[in-house]
Short mmCIF file of N, CA and C in Angstrom, two decimals:
data_model
loop_
_atom_site.label_atom_id
_atom_site.label_comp_id
_atom_site.label_asym_id
_atom_site.label_seq_id
_atom_site.Cartn_x
_atom_site.Cartn_y
_atom_site.Cartn_z
N MET A 7 -28.10 59.43 16.79
CA MET A 7 -27.64 58.35 17.63
C MET A 7 -26.66 58.96 18.62
N ASN A 8 -27.05 58.98 19.87
CA ASN A 8 -26.28 59.71 20.86
C ASN A 8 -25.13 58.93 21.49
N ASN A 9 -25.27 57.62 21.63
CA ASN A 9 -24.23 56.87 22.32
C ASN A 9 -24.20 55.43 21.84
N ILE A 10 -23.30 54.66 22.42
CA ILE A 10 -23.14 53.27 22.01
C ILE A 10 -24.38 52.44 22.32
N ASN A 11 -25.08 52.77 23.40
CA ASN A 11 -26.29 52.01 23.72
C ASN A 11 -27.36 52.17 22.65
N ASP A 12 -27.51 53.40 22.12
CA ASP A 12 -28.44 53.62 21.02
C ASP A 12 -28.03 52.81 19.80
N ALA A 13 -26.72 52.81 19.51
CA ALA A 13 -26.21 52.08 18.36
C ALA A 13 -26.45 50.57 18.52
N LEU A 14 -26.16 50.05 19.71
CA LEU A 14 -26.37 48.62 19.96
C LEU A 14 -27.84 48.24 19.81
N GLN A 15 -28.73 49.06 20.35
CA GLN A 15 -30.16 48.78 20.27
C GLN A 15 -30.63 48.82 18.81
N TYR A 16 -30.16 49.80 18.06
CA TYR A 16 -30.53 49.94 16.65
C TYR A 16 -30.05 48.73 15.84
N VAL A 17 -28.79 48.34 16.03
CA VAL A 17 -28.24 47.21 15.29
C VAL A 17 -28.92 45.91 15.72
N ASP A 18 -29.16 45.77 17.01
CA ASP A 18 -29.83 44.58 17.52
C ASP A 18 -31.22 44.43 16.87
N ASN A 19 -31.95 45.52 16.78
CA ASN A 19 -33.27 45.48 16.13
C ASN A 19 -33.16 45.15 14.65
N LEU A 20 -32.17 45.74 13.98
CA LEU A 20 -31.98 45.44 12.55
C LEU A 20 -31.68 43.96 12.32
N ILE A 21 -30.75 43.44 13.10
CA ILE A 21 -30.37 42.03 12.95
C ILE A 21 -31.54 41.12 13.28
N PHE A 22 -32.29 41.46 14.32
CA PHE A 22 -33.43 40.63 14.70
C PHE A 22 -34.49 40.62 13.60
N GLU A 23 -34.77 41.78 12.99
CA GLU A 23 -35.74 41.84 11.90
C GLU A 23 -35.31 40.97 10.72
N LYS A 24 -34.02 40.95 10.46
CA LYS A 24 -33.50 40.21 9.31
C LYS A 24 -33.38 38.70 9.59
N THR A 25 -32.90 38.34 10.80
CA THR A 25 -32.56 36.94 11.07
C THR A 25 -33.44 36.27 12.12
N GLY A 26 -34.13 37.07 12.92
CA GLY A 26 -34.91 36.49 14.01
C GLY A 26 -34.07 36.18 15.23
N ARG A 27 -32.80 36.60 15.22
CA ARG A 27 -31.89 36.40 16.35
C ARG A 27 -31.31 37.74 16.79
N TYR A 28 -31.01 37.82 18.08
CA TYR A 28 -30.40 39.03 18.61
C TYR A 28 -28.89 38.95 18.52
N LEU A 29 -28.21 40.06 18.75
CA LEU A 29 -26.76 40.09 18.75
C LEU A 29 -26.21 39.18 19.85
N THR A 30 -25.11 38.52 19.55
CA THR A 30 -24.44 37.71 20.57
C THR A 30 -23.55 38.64 21.42
N SER A 31 -23.05 38.11 22.51
CA SER A 31 -22.21 38.94 23.38
C SER A 31 -20.91 39.35 22.69
N ILE A 32 -20.35 38.47 21.86
CA ILE A 32 -19.12 38.84 21.14
C ILE A 32 -19.42 39.92 20.10
N GLN A 33 -20.57 39.83 19.44
CA GLN A 33 -20.95 40.86 18.47
C GLN A 33 -21.15 42.22 19.17
N GLU A 34 -21.76 42.20 20.34
CA GLU A 34 -21.92 43.44 21.10
C GLU A 34 -20.56 44.01 21.51
N ALA A 35 -19.65 43.13 21.92
CA ALA A 35 -18.31 43.57 22.30
C ALA A 35 -17.57 44.18 21.11
N ILE A 36 -17.72 43.58 19.94
CA ILE A 36 -17.08 44.09 18.73
C ILE A 36 -17.65 45.45 18.36
N LEU A 37 -18.98 45.56 18.36
CA LEU A 37 -19.61 46.84 18.04
C LEU A 37 -19.19 47.93 19.03
N THR A 38 -19.19 47.59 20.30
CA THR A 38 -18.80 48.57 21.33
C THR A 38 -17.35 49.00 21.13
N GLY A 39 -16.48 48.03 20.92
CA GLY A 39 -15.06 48.34 20.73
C GLY A 39 -14.81 49.17 19.49
N VAL A 40 -15.42 48.80 18.38
CA VAL A 40 -15.23 49.55 17.14
C VAL A 40 -15.82 50.96 17.28
N TRP A 41 -16.96 51.06 17.94
CA TRP A 41 -17.59 52.37 18.16
C TRP A 41 -16.64 53.29 18.95
N GLN A 42 -15.90 52.68 19.87
CA GLN A 42 -14.96 53.45 20.68
C GLN A 42 -13.56 53.50 20.06
N ARG A 43 -13.47 53.11 18.79
CA ARG A 43 -12.25 53.16 17.99
C ARG A 43 -11.12 52.30 18.57
N GLN A 44 -11.47 51.14 19.10
CA GLN A 44 -10.47 50.21 19.60
C GLN A 44 -10.00 49.30 18.47
N LYS A 45 -8.81 48.81 18.61
CA LYS A 45 -8.27 47.82 17.68
C LYS A 45 -8.80 46.45 18.07
N TYR A 46 -8.72 45.49 17.12
CA TYR A 46 -9.23 44.15 17.41
C TYR A 46 -8.51 43.50 18.60
N HIS A 47 -7.22 43.72 18.73
CA HIS A 47 -6.50 43.10 19.86
C HIS A 47 -6.99 43.67 21.19
N GLN A 48 -7.40 44.95 21.22
CA GLN A 48 -7.95 45.54 22.46
C GLN A 48 -9.31 44.94 22.78
N ILE A 49 -10.12 44.75 21.74
CA ILE A 49 -11.45 44.14 21.94
C ILE A 49 -11.27 42.72 22.46
N ALA A 50 -10.30 41.98 21.89
CA ALA A 50 -10.05 40.60 22.31
C ALA A 50 -9.62 40.55 23.78
N GLU A 51 -8.75 41.48 24.17
CA GLU A 51 -8.32 41.52 25.58
C GLU A 51 -9.50 41.79 26.51
N ASN A 52 -10.33 42.73 26.15
CA ASN A 52 -11.48 43.08 26.99
C ASN A 52 -12.51 41.96 27.06
N PHE A 53 -12.59 41.16 25.98
CA PHE A 53 -13.58 40.08 25.93
C PHE A 53 -12.96 38.74 26.33
N TYR A 54 -11.68 38.73 26.63
CA TYR A 54 -10.96 37.52 27.06
C TYR A 54 -11.01 36.40 26.02
N CYS A 55 -10.66 36.76 24.80
CA CYS A 55 -10.57 35.76 23.74
C CYS A 55 -9.42 36.14 22.83
N SER A 56 -9.20 35.36 21.78
CA SER A 56 -8.08 35.64 20.87
C SER A 56 -8.46 36.69 19.84
N GLU A 57 -7.45 37.37 19.35
CA GLU A 57 -7.67 38.38 18.31
C GLU A 57 -8.23 37.74 17.03
N SER A 58 -7.76 36.54 16.71
CA SER A 58 -8.24 35.87 15.49
C SER A 58 -9.74 35.55 15.61
N HIS A 59 -10.18 35.18 16.81
CA HIS A 59 -11.61 34.92 17.02
C HIS A 59 -12.43 36.20 16.83
N VAL A 60 -11.94 37.30 17.35
CA VAL A 60 -12.64 38.59 17.20
C VAL A 60 -12.70 38.96 15.72
N LYS A 61 -11.58 38.79 14.99
CA LYS A 61 -11.56 39.13 13.56
C LYS A 61 -12.55 38.28 12.77
N LYS A 62 -12.60 36.98 13.11
CA LYS A 62 -13.51 36.08 12.41
C LYS A 62 -14.97 36.47 12.67
N GLU A 63 -15.29 36.74 13.93
CA GLU A 63 -16.66 37.14 14.29
C GLU A 63 -17.01 38.51 13.70
N ALA A 64 -16.02 39.40 13.67
CA ALA A 64 -16.26 40.73 13.10
C ALA A 64 -16.57 40.64 11.61
N ALA A 65 -15.84 39.79 10.90
CA ALA A 65 -16.09 39.61 9.46
C ALA A 65 -17.52 39.13 9.22
N LYS A 66 -17.97 38.18 10.04
CA LYS A 66 -19.36 37.70 9.91
C LYS A 66 -20.35 38.83 10.20
N LEU A 67 -20.06 39.60 11.23
CA LEU A 67 -20.95 40.70 11.62
C LEU A 67 -21.02 41.76 10.53
N TRP A 68 -19.88 42.14 9.95
CA TRP A 68 -19.88 43.16 8.89
C TRP A 68 -20.66 42.67 7.68
N LYS A 69 -20.51 41.39 7.37
CA LYS A 69 -21.25 40.83 6.24
C LYS A 69 -22.76 40.87 6.52
N GLN A 70 -23.14 40.44 7.70
CA GLN A 70 -24.56 40.41 8.08
C GLN A 70 -25.15 41.83 8.11
N LEU A 71 -24.41 42.76 8.69
CA LEU A 71 -24.88 44.15 8.72
C LEU A 71 -24.94 44.74 7.32
N GLY A 72 -23.96 44.42 6.51
CA GLY A 72 -23.94 44.92 5.13
C GLY A 72 -25.15 44.46 4.35
N GLU A 73 -25.51 43.19 4.51
CA GLU A 73 -26.69 42.67 3.83
C GLU A 73 -27.97 43.31 4.38
N THR A 74 -28.02 43.54 5.67
CA THR A 74 -29.19 44.13 6.30
C THR A 74 -29.38 45.58 5.87
N LEU A 75 -28.30 46.34 5.84
CA LEU A 75 -28.37 47.76 5.51
C LEU A 75 -28.20 48.04 4.02
N ASP A 76 -27.90 46.99 3.25
CA ASP A 76 -27.63 47.15 1.82
C ASP A 76 -26.48 48.13 1.60
N GLU A 77 -25.44 47.97 2.39
CA GLU A 77 -24.25 48.83 2.36
C GLU A 77 -23.01 47.96 2.51
N ASP A 78 -21.86 48.50 2.14
CA ASP A 78 -20.59 47.84 2.38
C ASP A 78 -20.10 48.30 3.75
N ILE A 79 -20.17 47.43 4.75
CA ILE A 79 -19.83 47.79 6.13
C ILE A 79 -18.50 47.18 6.52
N ASN A 80 -17.67 47.97 7.19
CA ASN A 80 -16.44 47.47 7.80
C ASN A 80 -16.16 48.28 9.06
N LYS A 81 -15.11 47.95 9.77
CA LYS A 81 -14.87 48.62 11.05
C LYS A 81 -14.55 50.10 10.87
N ASN A 82 -14.04 50.49 9.72
CA ASN A 82 -13.68 51.89 9.49
C ASN A 82 -14.87 52.78 9.17
N ASN A 83 -15.92 52.21 8.58
CA ASN A 83 -17.06 53.05 8.19
C ASN A 83 -18.33 52.75 8.99
N LEU A 84 -18.24 51.85 9.95
CA LEU A 84 -19.42 51.42 10.71
C LEU A 84 -20.17 52.60 11.31
N ARG A 85 -19.47 53.43 12.02
CA ARG A 85 -20.12 54.52 12.75
C ARG A 85 -20.85 55.48 11.81
N SER A 86 -20.19 55.90 10.74
CA SER A 86 -20.82 56.85 9.82
C SER A 86 -22.02 56.23 9.10
N LYS A 87 -21.90 54.97 8.67
CA LYS A 87 -23.00 54.30 7.97
C LYS A 87 -24.20 54.11 8.90
N LEU A 88 -23.95 53.69 10.14
CA LEU A 88 -25.05 53.49 11.09
C LEU A 88 -25.73 54.81 11.43
N GLU A 89 -24.94 55.86 11.67
CA GLU A 89 -25.54 57.15 12.01
C GLU A 89 -26.39 57.69 10.86
N ARG A 90 -25.92 57.51 9.63
CA ARG A 90 -26.68 57.98 8.47
C ARG A 90 -27.98 57.19 8.32
N LYS A 91 -27.90 55.87 8.41
CA LYS A 91 -29.11 55.04 8.30
C LYS A 91 -30.08 55.33 9.43
N TYR A 92 -29.55 55.55 10.62
CA TYR A 92 -30.39 55.84 11.78
C TYR A 92 -31.16 57.14 11.56
N ARG A 93 -30.46 58.17 11.08
CA ARG A 93 -31.13 59.46 10.81
C ARG A 93 -32.22 59.30 9.78
N ILE A 94 -31.97 58.52 8.75
CA ILE A 94 -32.98 58.31 7.70
C ILE A 94 -34.21 57.64 8.27
N THR A 95 -34.03 56.62 9.10
CA THR A 95 -35.19 55.90 9.63
C THR A 95 -35.92 56.67 10.71
N GLN A 96 -35.29 57.71 11.27
CA GLN A 96 -35.93 58.46 12.34
C GLN A 96 -36.75 59.65 11.86
N GLY A 97 -36.86 59.89 10.56
CA GLY A 97 -37.72 61.00 10.17
C GLY A 97 -37.58 61.49 8.76
N ASP A 98 -36.57 61.10 8.05
CA ASP A 98 -36.42 61.58 6.70
C ASP A 98 -37.22 60.77 5.69
N ASN A 99 -37.93 59.75 6.14
CA ASN A 99 -38.69 58.86 5.26
C ASN A 99 -40.13 59.31 5.16
N PHE A 100 -40.65 59.37 3.97
CA PHE A 100 -42.06 59.64 3.81
C PHE A 100 -42.85 58.34 3.77
N GLY A 101 -42.25 57.25 3.31
CA GLY A 101 -42.99 56.04 3.04
C GLY A 101 -43.40 55.20 4.22
N TYR A 102 -42.76 55.32 5.37
CA TYR A 102 -43.02 54.38 6.42
C TYR A 102 -44.25 54.67 7.25
N SER A 103 -44.65 55.92 7.36
CA SER A 103 -45.75 56.20 8.26
C SER A 103 -46.93 56.86 7.55
N VAL A 104 -47.31 56.32 6.42
CA VAL A 104 -48.49 56.81 5.72
C VAL A 104 -49.69 56.02 6.20
N GLN A 105 -50.71 56.74 6.70
CA GLN A 105 -51.91 56.09 7.19
C GLN A 105 -53.11 56.85 6.67
N PHE A 106 -54.20 56.16 6.47
CA PHE A 106 -55.45 56.79 6.07
C PHE A 106 -56.40 56.69 7.24
N ASN A 107 -57.04 57.80 7.60
CA ASN A 107 -57.88 57.80 8.78
C ASN A 107 -59.05 58.76 8.57
N GLU A 108 -60.21 58.25 8.29
CA GLU A 108 -61.43 59.03 8.14
C GLU A 108 -61.25 60.24 7.22
N GLY A 109 -60.65 60.03 6.07
CA GLY A 109 -60.49 61.11 5.10
C GLY A 109 -59.27 61.97 5.32
N ASN A 110 -58.56 61.77 6.39
CA ASN A 110 -57.34 62.52 6.66
C ASN A 110 -56.14 61.68 6.25
N ILE A 111 -55.05 62.34 5.91
CA ILE A 111 -53.84 61.63 5.52
C ILE A 111 -52.75 62.01 6.50
N HIS A 112 -52.11 61.00 7.11
CA HIS A 112 -51.01 61.22 8.03
C HIS A 112 -49.73 60.84 7.33
N ILE A 113 -48.82 61.78 7.17
CA ILE A 113 -47.53 61.51 6.56
C ILE A 113 -46.46 62.00 7.52
N CYS A 114 -45.75 61.05 8.14
CA CYS A 114 -44.67 61.39 9.07
C CYS A 114 -45.11 62.43 10.08
N ASP A 115 -46.18 62.15 10.79
CA ASP A 115 -46.73 63.02 11.83
C ASP A 115 -47.30 64.33 11.30
N GLN A 116 -47.42 64.49 9.99
CA GLN A 116 -48.07 65.66 9.43
C GLN A 116 -49.47 65.24 9.01
N ILE A 117 -50.47 66.07 9.26
CA ILE A 117 -51.86 65.70 8.96
C ILE A 117 -52.38 66.60 7.85
N LEU A 118 -52.88 65.98 6.80
CA LEU A 118 -53.54 66.71 5.72
C LEU A 118 -55.02 66.38 5.81
N ILE A 119 -55.87 67.38 6.00
CA ILE A 119 -57.27 67.15 6.30
C ILE A 119 -58.12 67.60 5.12
N ASN A 120 -59.15 66.80 4.80
CA ASN A 120 -60.03 67.12 3.68
C ASN A 120 -61.02 68.24 4.00
N ASP A 121 -61.37 68.45 5.26
CA ASP A 121 -62.34 69.45 5.66
C ASP A 121 -61.68 70.83 5.63
N LYS A 122 -62.15 71.75 4.73
CA LYS A 122 -61.50 73.06 4.57
C LYS A 122 -61.57 73.91 5.82
N LYS A 123 -62.70 73.89 6.55
CA LYS A 123 -62.81 74.69 7.77
C LYS A 123 -61.77 74.24 8.79
N GLN A 124 -61.68 72.93 8.96
CA GLN A 124 -60.73 72.39 9.93
C GLN A 124 -59.29 72.66 9.46
N THR A 125 -59.04 72.56 8.16
CA THR A 125 -57.72 72.82 7.61
C THR A 125 -57.30 74.26 7.88
N ASN A 126 -58.21 75.21 7.61
CA ASN A 126 -57.88 76.61 7.82
C ASN A 126 -57.62 76.92 9.29
N SER A 127 -58.41 76.35 10.19
CA SER A 127 -58.18 76.62 11.62
C SER A 127 -56.86 76.02 12.08
N LEU A 128 -56.51 74.84 11.58
CA LEU A 128 -55.22 74.24 11.94
C LEU A 128 -54.06 75.04 11.36
N ARG A 129 -54.22 75.51 10.12
CA ARG A 129 -53.16 76.28 9.47
C ARG A 129 -52.93 77.57 10.25
N ASN A 130 -54.01 78.22 10.69
CA ASN A 130 -53.87 79.46 11.44
C ASN A 130 -53.20 79.24 12.79
N ASN A 131 -53.40 78.08 13.39
CA ASN A 131 -52.79 77.77 14.68
C ASN A 131 -51.39 77.15 14.54
N ASN A 132 -50.90 77.01 13.32
CA ASN A 132 -49.57 76.42 13.06
C ASN A 132 -49.43 75.03 13.67
N GLN A 133 -50.49 74.24 13.64
CA GLN A 133 -50.42 72.91 14.21
C GLN A 133 -49.88 71.88 13.22
N PHE A 134 -49.84 72.21 11.96
CA PHE A 134 -49.24 71.30 11.00
C PHE A 134 -48.77 72.08 9.79
N GLN A 135 -47.98 71.40 8.99
CA GLN A 135 -47.40 72.02 7.81
C GLN A 135 -47.67 71.11 6.63
N ILE A 136 -48.13 71.67 5.52
CA ILE A 136 -48.37 70.86 4.33
C ILE A 136 -47.04 70.56 3.66
N ILE A 137 -46.87 69.32 3.27
CA ILE A 137 -45.63 68.88 2.64
C ILE A 137 -45.79 69.00 1.13
N ASP A 138 -44.97 69.82 0.51
CA ASP A 138 -45.02 70.02 -0.94
C ASP A 138 -43.94 69.16 -1.58
N LEU A 139 -44.35 68.00 -2.11
CA LEU A 139 -43.39 67.06 -2.68
C LEU A 139 -42.88 67.50 -4.06
N THR A 140 -43.49 68.55 -4.64
CA THR A 140 -42.98 69.03 -5.93
C THR A 140 -41.62 69.69 -5.76
N LYS A 141 -41.29 70.08 -4.53
CA LYS A 141 -40.00 70.71 -4.27
C LYS A 141 -38.93 69.70 -3.85
N ALA A 142 -39.28 68.43 -3.86
CA ALA A 142 -38.32 67.39 -3.49
C ALA A 142 -37.22 67.31 -4.55
N PRO A 143 -35.99 66.99 -4.16
CA PRO A 143 -34.90 66.94 -5.14
C PRO A 143 -35.10 65.82 -6.15
N ASN A 144 -34.62 66.06 -7.35
CA ASN A 144 -34.68 65.07 -8.42
C ASN A 144 -33.50 64.11 -8.24
N LEU A 145 -33.78 62.83 -7.98
CA LEU A 145 -32.72 61.86 -7.74
C LEU A 145 -32.31 61.20 -9.05
N ARG A 146 -31.02 61.14 -9.27
CA ARG A 146 -30.51 60.56 -10.51
C ARG A 146 -30.07 59.11 -10.33
N CYS A 147 -29.77 58.70 -9.12
CA CYS A 147 -29.36 57.32 -8.88
C CYS A 147 -30.18 56.73 -7.75
N ASN A 148 -30.14 55.43 -7.66
CA ASN A 148 -31.04 54.72 -6.75
C ASN A 148 -30.25 53.72 -5.92
N TYR A 149 -29.44 54.21 -4.96
CA TYR A 149 -28.62 53.34 -4.14
C TYR A 149 -29.34 52.99 -2.85
N GLY A 150 -29.29 51.73 -2.44
CA GLY A 150 -29.77 51.32 -1.13
C GLY A 150 -31.24 51.54 -0.90
N ARG A 151 -32.05 51.38 -1.91
CA ARG A 151 -33.49 51.63 -1.78
C ARG A 151 -34.31 50.36 -1.91
N SER A 152 -33.72 49.22 -1.59
CA SER A 152 -34.42 47.95 -1.79
C SER A 152 -35.67 47.85 -0.91
N LEU A 153 -35.61 48.32 0.33
CA LEU A 153 -36.77 48.28 1.21
C LEU A 153 -37.88 49.19 0.68
N GLU A 154 -37.50 50.39 0.25
CA GLU A 154 -38.49 51.32 -0.28
C GLU A 154 -39.13 50.79 -1.57
N LEU A 155 -38.31 50.18 -2.43
CA LEU A 155 -38.84 49.62 -3.67
C LEU A 155 -39.80 48.47 -3.41
N SER A 156 -39.46 47.62 -2.45
CA SER A 156 -40.36 46.51 -2.14
C SER A 156 -41.67 47.02 -1.53
N THR A 157 -41.58 48.09 -0.72
CA THR A 157 -42.80 48.69 -0.15
C THR A 157 -43.67 49.26 -1.27
N LEU A 158 -43.05 49.97 -2.20
CA LEU A 158 -43.81 50.53 -3.33
C LEU A 158 -44.46 49.43 -4.17
N LYS A 159 -43.71 48.37 -4.44
CA LYS A 159 -44.28 47.25 -5.22
C LYS A 159 -45.49 46.65 -4.51
N GLU A 160 -45.37 46.50 -3.19
CA GLU A 160 -46.48 45.95 -2.41
C GLU A 160 -47.69 46.89 -2.48
N TRP A 161 -47.45 48.19 -2.36
CA TRP A 161 -48.55 49.16 -2.43
C TRP A 161 -49.23 49.13 -3.80
N ILE A 162 -48.42 49.01 -4.85
CA ILE A 162 -48.98 48.97 -6.21
C ILE A 162 -49.81 47.72 -6.39
N GLU A 163 -49.28 46.58 -5.94
CA GLU A 163 -50.01 45.32 -6.05
C GLU A 163 -51.32 45.34 -5.27
N ASN A 164 -51.33 46.03 -4.14
CA ASN A 164 -52.55 46.14 -3.32
C ASN A 164 -53.45 47.29 -3.75
N LYS A 165 -53.09 47.94 -4.86
CA LYS A 165 -53.86 49.05 -5.43
C LYS A 165 -54.08 50.18 -4.41
N THR A 166 -53.02 50.50 -3.69
CA THR A 166 -53.09 51.62 -2.76
C THR A 166 -53.26 52.90 -3.56
N ARG A 167 -54.14 53.76 -3.12
CA ARG A 167 -54.49 54.95 -3.87
C ARG A 167 -53.42 56.04 -3.83
N LEU A 168 -52.74 56.17 -2.74
CA LEU A 168 -51.72 57.22 -2.60
C LEU A 168 -50.37 56.58 -2.40
N ILE A 169 -49.45 56.92 -3.25
CA ILE A 169 -48.08 56.41 -3.12
C ILE A 169 -47.15 57.61 -3.14
#
């Protein structure tokens, strides 16, 4: 996440997916101010409202974001939590982009092909890399994985062959 505009767009999309509504102007002002490490009274001055109004709206926003991200969000940890979640959704996930296409398997832009001749020619040209999930770390705890768990449950119920 390079700048505040990326952060606003990311949060706006998250909130819209969860509630069907976009960020309000006060919510955008709060996010922008907190991202720039401003105090609530500075945000209130810039938005031409009272500090108590900003605090009240911020509390609602942190609660809504916390429920959406399945995290405890506040003005002190907003930036780090958003950047971490953003990185995860931008490429560290195996589950979101699994597709089946004429015998080939696409996993996060990596292609595993059933045809050995085609596989060998691609391997020699370094056009893709096989993902060895046996080397994945062994996880001992399961924090913030509600979306992944619901996706897995849906795949199991639909008798998806590869999980």
